[in-house]
XYZ file of N, CA and C in Angstrom:
627
model
N 148.900 76.252 10.884
C 147.877 77.299 11.031
C 148.326 78.318 12.063
N 148.287 79.591 11.689
C 148.700 80.662 12.575
C 147.719 80.796 13.737
N 148.268 80.920 14.936
C 147.450 81.097 16.133
C 147.389 82.580 16.483
N 146.172 83.083 16.674
C 145.928 84.507 16.862
C 145.329 84.749 18.238
N 145.819 85.780 18.906
C 145.163 86.283 20.117
C 144.664 87.687 19.836
N 143.473 87.995 20.320
C 142.891 89.324 20.134
C 142.776 89.980 21.501
N 143.305 91.192 21.615
C 143.268 91.949 22.868
C 142.195 93.014 22.769
N 141.315 93.053 23.764
C 140.126 93.911 23.709
C 139.900 94.623 25.040
N 139.155 95.729 24.971
C 138.736 96.424 26.192
C 137.269 96.813 26.165
N 136.648 96.772 24.976
C 135.305 97.311 24.841
C 134.319 96.380 24.166
N 133.561 96.946 23.220
C 132.438 96.208 22.624
C 132.884 95.079 21.695
N 134.043 95.238 21.078
C 134.560 94.138 20.272
C 134.016 94.042 18.864
N 133.669 95.169 18.252
C 133.130 95.091 16.886
C 134.197 94.610 15.897
N 135.449 95.006 16.100
C 136.510 94.497 15.217
C 136.781 93.018 15.486
N 136.662 92.593 16.737
C 136.755 91.160 17.038
C 135.677 90.400 16.284
N 134.449 90.920 16.301
C 133.357 90.254 15.589
C 133.635 90.156 14.098
N 134.217 91.211 13.535
C 134.568 91.185 12.111
C 135.605 90.099 11.831
N 136.544 89.928 12.734
C 137.555 88.877 12.569
C 136.923 87.488 12.687
N 136.018 87.328 13.632
C 135.322 86.042 13.794
C 134.513 85.718 12.543
N 133.772 86.713 12.052
C 132.891 86.510 10.899
C 133.662 86.257 9.609
N 134.949 86.633 9.586
C 135.747 86.478 8.362
C 136.190 85.033 8.129
N 136.028 84.163 9.124
C 136.450 82.756 8.993
C 137.881 82.685 8.455
N 138.788 83.230 9.228
C 140.191 83.351 8.830
C 140.851 81.992 8.631
N 141.917 81.997 7.834
C 142.710 80.774 7.660
C 143.460 80.431 8.947
N 143.765 81.444 9.750
C 144.342 81.203 11.067
C 143.255 80.940 12.088
N 143.677 80.623 13.316
C 142.728 80.314 14.397
C 142.868 81.324 15.525
N 141.750 81.918 15.925
C 141.753 82.776 17.107
C 141.723 81.858 18.324
N 142.862 81.751 19.000
C 142.985 80.783 20.094
C 142.656 81.392 21.450
N 142.523 82.731 21.498
C 142.189 83.359 22.765
C 141.855 84.829 22.610
N 140.986 85.304 23.492
C 140.650 86.726 23.573
C 140.977 87.180 24.989
N 141.766 88.216 25.085
C 142.225 88.716 26.384
C 141.709 90.130 26.587
N 141.177 90.390 27.774
C 140.682 91.722 28.088
C 141.211 92.179 29.440
N 141.430 93.480 29.544
C 141.798 94.065 30.840
C 140.572 94.533 31.612
N 139.386 94.354 30.998
C 138.145 94.779 31.642
C 137.145 93.620 31.638
N 136.722 93.156 32.828
C 135.816 92.006 32.895
C 134.446 92.287 32.294
N 134.049 93.575 32.214
C 132.729 93.909 31.676
C 132.722 94.102 30.168
N 133.859 93.940 29.506
C 133.936 94.165 28.060
C 132.982 93.233 27.312
N 132.118 93.794 26.475
C 131.160 92.986 25.721
C 131.869 92.080 24.716
N 133.086 92.445 24.344
C 133.864 91.591 23.431
C 134.000 90.174 23.973
N 134.040 90.028 25.291
C 134.150 88.689 25.891
C 132.926 87.849 25.577
N 131.737 88.483 25.559
C 130.519 87.765 25.199
C 130.573 87.295 23.750
N 131.101 88.135 22.891
C 131.246 87.748 21.481
C 132.139 86.513 21.356
N 133.232 86.516 22.125
C 134.141 85.368 22.089
C 133.471 84.110 22.621
N 132.730 84.243 23.730
C 132.041 83.089 24.306
C 131.077 82.471 23.304
N 130.328 83.326 22.607
C 129.353 82.828 21.620
C 130.040 82.087 20.484
N 131.271 82.493 20.188
C 132.020 81.854 19.099
C 132.851 80.665 19.581
N 132.774 80.376 20.884
C 133.518 79.239 21.430
C 135.006 79.479 21.544
N 135.403 80.743 21.698
C 136.816 81.098 21.793
C 137.189 81.282 23.263
N 138.281 80.670 23.722
C 138.705 80.852 25.109
C 138.978 82.325 25.424
N 138.680 82.722 26.641
C 138.913 84.102 27.061
C 139.644 84.126 28.390
N 140.295 85.237 28.639
C 140.873 85.473 29.957
C 140.794 86.966 30.252
N 140.623 87.284 31.523
C 140.599 88.676 31.972
C 141.794 88.893 32.888
N 142.589 89.889 32.541
C 143.716 90.297 33.387
C 143.498 91.774 33.681
N 143.044 92.072 34.885
C 142.707 93.455 35.228
C 143.971 94.239 35.578
N 144.231 95.276 34.810
C 145.466 96.033 35.019
C 145.516 96.690 36.395
N 144.357 96.965 36.968
C 144.321 97.621 38.284
C 144.865 96.727 39.392
N 144.974 95.442 39.110
C 145.452 94.502 40.119
C 146.972 94.430 40.190
N 147.651 95.192 39.332
C 149.108 95.090 39.258
C 149.757 96.429 39.593
N 150.922 96.395 40.231
C 151.533 97.629 40.731
C 152.132 98.525 39.652
N 152.364 97.960 38.470
C 152.982 98.756 37.411
C 152.528 98.258 36.047
N 152.729 99.090 35.044
C 152.415 98.723 33.666
C 153.223 97.488 33.252
N 154.496 97.465 33.657
C 155.378 96.359 33.283
C 154.924 95.041 33.919
N 154.473 95.104 35.170
C 154.007 93.890 35.850
C 152.772 93.332 35.165
N 151.847 94.207 34.789
C 150.649 93.786 34.056
C 151.035 93.167 32.715
N 151.914 93.841 32.000
C 152.322 93.349 30.690
C 153.035 92.001 30.784
N 153.795 91.782 31.848
C 154.485 90.499 32.023
C 153.485 89.353 32.141
N 152.406 89.576 32.887
C 151.379 88.537 33.052
C 150.666 88.305 31.720
N 150.383 89.379 31.018
C 149.741 89.260 29.714
C 150.643 88.517 28.725
N 151.918 88.853 28.755
C 152.897 88.191 27.893
C 152.904 86.678 28.146
N 152.872 86.281 29.415
C 152.886 84.858 29.747
C 151.628 84.157 29.238
N 150.489 84.834 29.310
C 149.258 84.237 28.801
C 149.364 83.999 27.287
N 149.929 84.940 26.580
C 150.101 84.781 25.132
C 151.043 83.619 24.821
N 152.083 83.470 25.621
C 152.989 82.331 25.439
C 152.264 81.017 25.721
N 151.430 81.019 26.753
C 150.676 79.804 27.091
C 149.746 79.400 25.952
N 149.203 80.392 25.250
C 148.345 80.109 24.100
C 149.151 79.782 22.841
N 150.471 79.898 22.924
C 151.372 79.643 21.789
C 151.015 80.518 20.587
N 150.849 81.800 20.871
C 150.364 82.755 19.878
C 151.448 83.120 18.864
N 151.037 83.222 17.601
C 151.913 83.682 16.522
C 151.660 85.143 16.158
N 150.424 85.604 16.381
C 150.036 86.957 15.981
C 149.114 87.551 17.038
N 149.429 88.768 17.469
C 148.610 89.486 18.442
C 147.886 90.607 17.711
N 146.565 90.652 17.851
C 145.750 91.661 17.177
C 145.098 92.547 18.234
N 145.446 93.824 18.230
C 144.830 94.782 19.143
C 143.526 95.274 18.532
N 142.431 95.071 19.249
C 141.109 95.437 18.723
C 140.378 96.243 19.796
N 140.691 97.534 19.857
C 140.100 98.373 20.888
C 140.657 98.078 22.263
N 141.945 97.750 22.317
C 142.599 97.481 23.603
C 143.134 98.801 24.136
N 142.504 99.324 25.180
C 142.761 100.680 25.642
C 143.837 100.728 26.727
N 145.016 100.268 26.343
C 146.158 100.315 27.241
C 147.395 100.709 26.455
N 148.210 101.577 27.032
C 149.521 101.850 26.465
C 150.436 100.716 26.891
N 151.091 100.089 25.929
C 151.909 98.911 26.208
C 153.345 99.317 26.514
N 153.973 98.590 27.416
C 155.352 98.883 27.782
C 156.292 98.554 26.626
N 157.416 99.229 26.603
C 158.396 99.007 25.527
C 158.881 97.561 25.514
N 159.079 96.986 26.687
C 159.529 95.595 26.771
C 158.529 94.655 26.110
N 157.249 94.851 26.390
C 156.213 93.996 25.799
C 156.161 94.168 24.284
N 156.182 95.414 23.829
C 156.094 95.679 22.391
C 157.277 95.052 21.651
N 158.458 95.192 22.212
C 159.635 94.627 21.545
C 159.580 93.106 21.504
N 158.987 92.502 22.536
C 158.860 91.041 22.557
C 157.957 90.536 21.435
N 156.994 91.377 21.016
C 156.032 90.960 20.000
C 156.168 91.765 18.702
N 157.255 92.485 18.557
C 157.439 93.306 17.364
C 157.492 92.424 16.117
N 156.741 92.845 15.100
C 156.617 92.042 13.891
C 155.543 90.981 13.985
N 154.928 90.877 15.178
C 153.878 89.881 15.408
C 152.639 90.512 16.037
N 152.571 91.850 16.048
C 151.453 92.528 16.698
C 150.925 93.646 15.804
N 149.602 93.647 15.623
C 148.927 94.612 14.760
C 148.004 95.509 15.565
N 147.797 96.710 15.014
C 146.784 97.611 15.549
C 146.076 98.270 14.364
N 144.887 98.798 14.626
C 144.200 99.602 13.622
C 143.918 100.961 14.244
N 144.260 101.999 13.494
C 144.156 103.366 14.005
C 143.196 104.158 13.129
N 142.300 104.964 13.732
C 141.281 105.674 12.947
C 141.784 106.981 12.319
N 142.804 106.852 11.498
C 143.249 107.975 10.666
C 144.127 107.412 9.564
N 144.469 108.265 8.617
C 145.390 107.879 7.557
C 146.799 108.226 8.027
N 147.388 107.304 8.777
C 148.741 107.534 9.286
C 149.709 107.804 8.135
N 150.696 108.676 8.345
C 151.167 109.212 9.629
C 150.409 110.436 10.142
N 149.306 110.804 9.501
C 148.522 111.946 9.975
C 147.678 111.543 11.184
N 147.544 112.442 12.128
C 146.649 112.319 13.271
C 146.910 111.077 14.124
N 148.141 110.985 14.595
C 148.434 109.961 15.595
C 147.721 110.340 16.892
N 147.458 109.340 17.723
C 146.842 109.625 19.015
C 145.329 109.656 18.970
N 144.734 110.489 19.826
C 143.302 110.462 20.083
C 142.532 111.512 19.279
N 141.194 111.386 19.319
C 140.253 112.383 18.780
C 140.505 112.681 17.296
N 140.782 111.637 16.543
C 141.178 111.830 15.143
C 140.052 112.415 14.293
N 138.815 112.006 14.536
C 137.709 112.448 13.677
C 137.482 113.953 13.817
N 137.477 114.445 15.044
C 137.293 115.879 15.249
C 138.467 116.674 14.703
N 139.654 116.137 14.828
C 140.841 116.838 14.307
C 140.783 116.947 12.786
N 140.298 115.904 12.134
C 140.131 115.956 10.678
C 139.132 117.038 10.292
N 138.027 117.106 11.020
C 137.025 118.141 10.738
C 137.598 119.542 10.992
N 138.361 119.672 12.038
C 138.915 120.982 12.397
C 139.863 121.516 11.326
N 140.565 120.610 10.669
C 141.541 121.038 9.663
C 140.968 121.039 8.252
N 139.739 120.535 8.083
C 139.098 120.581 6.777
C 139.637 119.591 5.759
N 140.177 118.479 6.230
C 140.706 117.471 5.306
C 139.595 116.897 4.429
N 139.949 116.566 3.207
C 138.995 115.967 2.268
C 138.915 114.459 2.465
N 140.050 113.848 2.805
C 140.108 112.397 2.964
C 140.361 112.020 4.425
N 139.780 110.905 4.827
C 139.953 110.371 6.174
C 139.891 108.851 6.051
N 140.134 108.159 7.148
C 140.049 106.703 7.070
C 140.712 106.027 8.245
N 141.298 104.857 7.980
C 141.921 104.061 9.030
C 143.125 103.329 8.465
N 144.015 102.946 9.363
C 145.275 102.321 8.971
C 145.555 101.108 9.841
N 145.845 99.978 9.215
C 146.345 98.797 9.922
C 147.863 98.855 9.881
N 148.486 98.720 11.054
C 149.941 98.857 11.104
C 150.540 97.918 12.143
N 151.814 97.612 11.951
C 152.538 96.882 12.980
C 152.753 97.805 14.179
N 152.765 97.222 15.358
C 152.960 97.996 16.581
C 154.447 98.062 16.906
N 154.928 99.277 17.170
C 156.300 99.520 17.594
C 156.262 100.363 18.862
N 157.414 100.515 19.543
C 157.395 101.302 20.783
C 156.909 102.733 20.593
N 157.152 103.339 19.438
C 156.660 104.685 19.187
C 155.186 104.631 18.804
N 154.366 105.456 19.421
C 152.916 105.415 19.246
C 152.512 105.611 17.781
N 151.727 104.666 17.256
C 151.140 104.765 15.917
C 152.184 105.015 14.833
N 153.378 104.440 14.999
C 154.470 104.714 14.066
C 154.977 103.477 13.331
N 154.416 102.304 13.620
C 154.861 101.100 12.936
C 154.457 101.099 11.474
N 155.086 100.236 10.687
C 154.821 100.235 9.251
C 153.347 100.002 8.951
N 152.799 100.862 8.109
C 151.400 100.744 7.699
C 151.269 99.659 6.642
N 150.287 98.780 6.825
C 150.074 97.667 5.905
C 148.903 97.908 4.962
N 147.863 98.559 5.451
C 146.687 98.832 4.611
C 145.958 100.039 5.160
N 145.291 100.748 4.261
C 144.484 101.904 4.648
C 143.137 101.855 3.936
N 142.097 102.173 4.689
C 140.780 102.379 4.109
C 140.510 103.870 4.073
N 140.093 104.386 2.916
C 139.924 105.831 2.760
C 138.492 106.174 2.374
N 138.037 107.321 2.848
C 136.729 107.838 2.461
C 136.799 109.352 2.335
N 135.854 109.909 1.615
C 135.757 111.357 1.479
C 134.942 111.924 2.629
N 135.439 113.001 3.188
C 134.733 113.680 4.262
C 133.643 114.561 3.653
N 132.421 114.397 4.147
C 131.279 115.172 3.662
C 131.119 116.449 4.485
N 130.520 117.464 3.867
C 130.229 118.705 4.595
C 129.255 118.453 5.743
N 128.464 117.377 5.638
C 127.490 117.054 6.672
C 128.074 116.211 7.817
N 129.306 115.745 7.654
C 129.886 114.852 8.654
C 130.126 115.557 9.985
N 129.915 114.788 11.042
C 130.307 115.174 12.392
C 131.345 114.155 12.866
N 131.914 114.401 14.024
C 132.857 113.425 14.574
C 132.171 112.067 14.751
N 130.891 112.093 15.125
C 130.148 110.844 15.318
C 129.926 110.105 13.998
N 129.478 110.820 12.972
C 129.227 110.146 11.689
C 130.528 109.653 11.068
N 131.598 110.429 11.224
C 132.891 109.970 10.709
C 133.342 108.704 11.429
N 133.137 108.667 12.735
C 133.493 107.473 13.497
C 132.750 106.246 12.976
N 131.456 106.404 12.726
C 130.659 105.287 12.214
C 131.123 104.856 10.830
N 131.403 105.816 9.972
C 131.835 105.495 8.614
C 133.211 104.821 8.613
N 134.097 105.294 9.469
C 135.426 104.691 9.546
C 135.351 103.275 10.117
N 134.422 103.051 11.059
C 134.255 101.706 11.607
C 133.910 100.700 10.516
N 133.092 101.100 9.563
C 132.750 100.211 8.440
C 134.013 99.806 7.692
N 134.887 100.766 7.469
C 136.145 100.470 6.787
C 137.037 99.566 7.633
N 137.085 99.824 8.931
C 137.892 98.988 9.821
C 137.484 97.522 9.709
N 136.178 97.290 9.682
C 135.679 95.917 9.664
C 135.954 95.230 8.334
N 136.259 96.006 7.307
C 136.630 95.445 6.011
C 138.126 95.152 5.923
N 138.950 96.128 6.335
C 140.379 95.982 6.050
C 141.142 95.208 7.132
N 140.673 95.244 8.371
C 141.408 94.538 9.423
C 141.413 93.024 9.183
N 140.245 92.412 8.958
C 140.270 90.975 8.660
C 141.081 90.646 7.407
N 141.061 91.540 6.427
C 141.814 91.272 5.194
C 143.311 91.214 5.468
N 143.821 92.159 6.245
C 145.250 92.156 6.554
C 145.629 90.932 7.381
N 144.806 90.593 8.367
C 145.084 89.406 9.184
C 145.094 88.155 8.306
N 144.165 88.065 7.372
C 144.129 86.920 6.458
C 145.384 86.880 5.591
N 145.818 88.032 5.111
C 147.048 88.079 4.315
C 148.246 87.570 5.107
N 148.296 87.884 6.397
C 149.387 87.381 7.232
C 149.249 85.877 7.436
N 148.028 85.419 7.652
C 147.780 83.980 7.848
C 148.207 83.162 6.635
N 148.021 83.728 5.452
C 148.299 82.990 4.211
C 149.659 83.325 3.611
N 150.436 84.177 4.280
C 151.775 84.497 3.794
C 151.838 85.559 2.725
N 150.721 86.176 2.406
C 150.733 87.273 1.425
C 151.548 88.439 1.977
N 151.396 88.702 3.292
C 152.244 89.665 3.984
C 153.148 88.888 4.936
N 154.442 89.202 4.873
C 155.409 88.550 5.745
C 156.351 89.592 6.347
N 156.573 89.478 7.645
C 157.533 90.343 8.329
C 158.863 89.610 8.349
N 159.863 90.128 7.639
C 161.157 89.460 7.517
C 162.277 90.401 7.984
N 163.473 89.852 8.080
C 164.618 90.679 8.466
C 164.926 91.716 7.394
N 164.518 91.458 6.176
C 164.742 92.406 5.081
C 163.680 93.494 5.022
N 162.593 93.304 5.776
C 161.489 94.251 5.757
C 160.169 93.527 5.591
N 159.107 94.279 5.436
C 157.783 93.696 5.258
C 157.576 93.390 3.780
N 157.243 92.142 3.499
C 157.028 91.696 2.121
C 155.537 91.575 1.841
N 155.128 92.027 0.658
C 153.745 91.884 0.201
C 153.763 91.222 -1.167
N 153.195 90.033 -1.228
C 153.202 89.236 -2.456
C 154.617 89.070 -3.007
N 155.562 88.834 -2.100
C 156.931 88.534 -2.501
C 157.813 89.732 -2.781
N 157.264 90.940 -2.646
C 158.048 92.142 -2.912
C 158.049 93.040 -1.676
N 159.136 93.794 -1.525
C 159.246 94.687 -0.380
C 158.132 95.728 -0.425
N 157.392 95.841 0.673
C 156.270 96.780 0.719
C 156.784 98.199 0.909
N 156.434 99.078 -0.011
C 156.842 100.480 0.054
C 155.731 101.367 0.616
N 154.497 101.060 0.258
C 153.335 101.841 0.670
C 152.233 100.896 1.137
N 151.354 101.347 2.025
C 150.239 100.484 2.417
C 149.272 100.230 1.264
N 148.669 99.064 1.267
C 147.612 98.755 0.311
C 146.428 99.659 0.635
N 145.840 100.276 -0.392
C 144.784 101.247 -0.137
C 143.440 100.759 -0.657
N 142.434 100.907 0.186
C 141.055 100.585 -0.158
C 140.253 101.881 -0.090
N 139.412 102.120 -1.065
C 138.638 103.370 -1.113
C 137.155 103.102 -0.952
N 136.499 103.954 -0.180
C 135.047 103.939 -0.064
C 134.598 105.408 -0.140
N 134.467 105.876 -1.352
C 134.181 107.302 -1.559
C 132.702 107.592 -1.503
């Protein structure tokens, strides 16, 4: 059984979606850099071990990441899932977990990397928007995309309504991708990322029009 750690900084709605999905793998720990993160309460209610490592207590990003890395090793983690973890990770940490760490980004990557994606979509008048589950690499939001949830942008949408609509998609596709990894449907190999035994060329797409 694959052992999963979830890294959080905030409310933990994606963590809750993972808990509610009853994955084939086991969430063995939830780690937060913020002691007030409500995600920790969600983990406690589900009986999942938690730890808080406050980044402000460390002199550098690398020092913080080293302590976090050791905690993941102590949990014997196979897969790291970033769920609203609001920290830029050091290159050393990312490379240590490359092929074993996922993130979900609120845009249809490679479009709109970085922040404020919903407003940027509105500003450019895009018809489609959504979210992307991808492997984490040292380059921001550039790892291979595994799945995307897509929706049509309405004339009535605001950045707030788009955020809410995209969150619904996140809660659907993130647990699905994690489950696929737990069951071997998606595999990260030296030959590339495999999906159902074949080399993945494009992310799996889910539509909510």
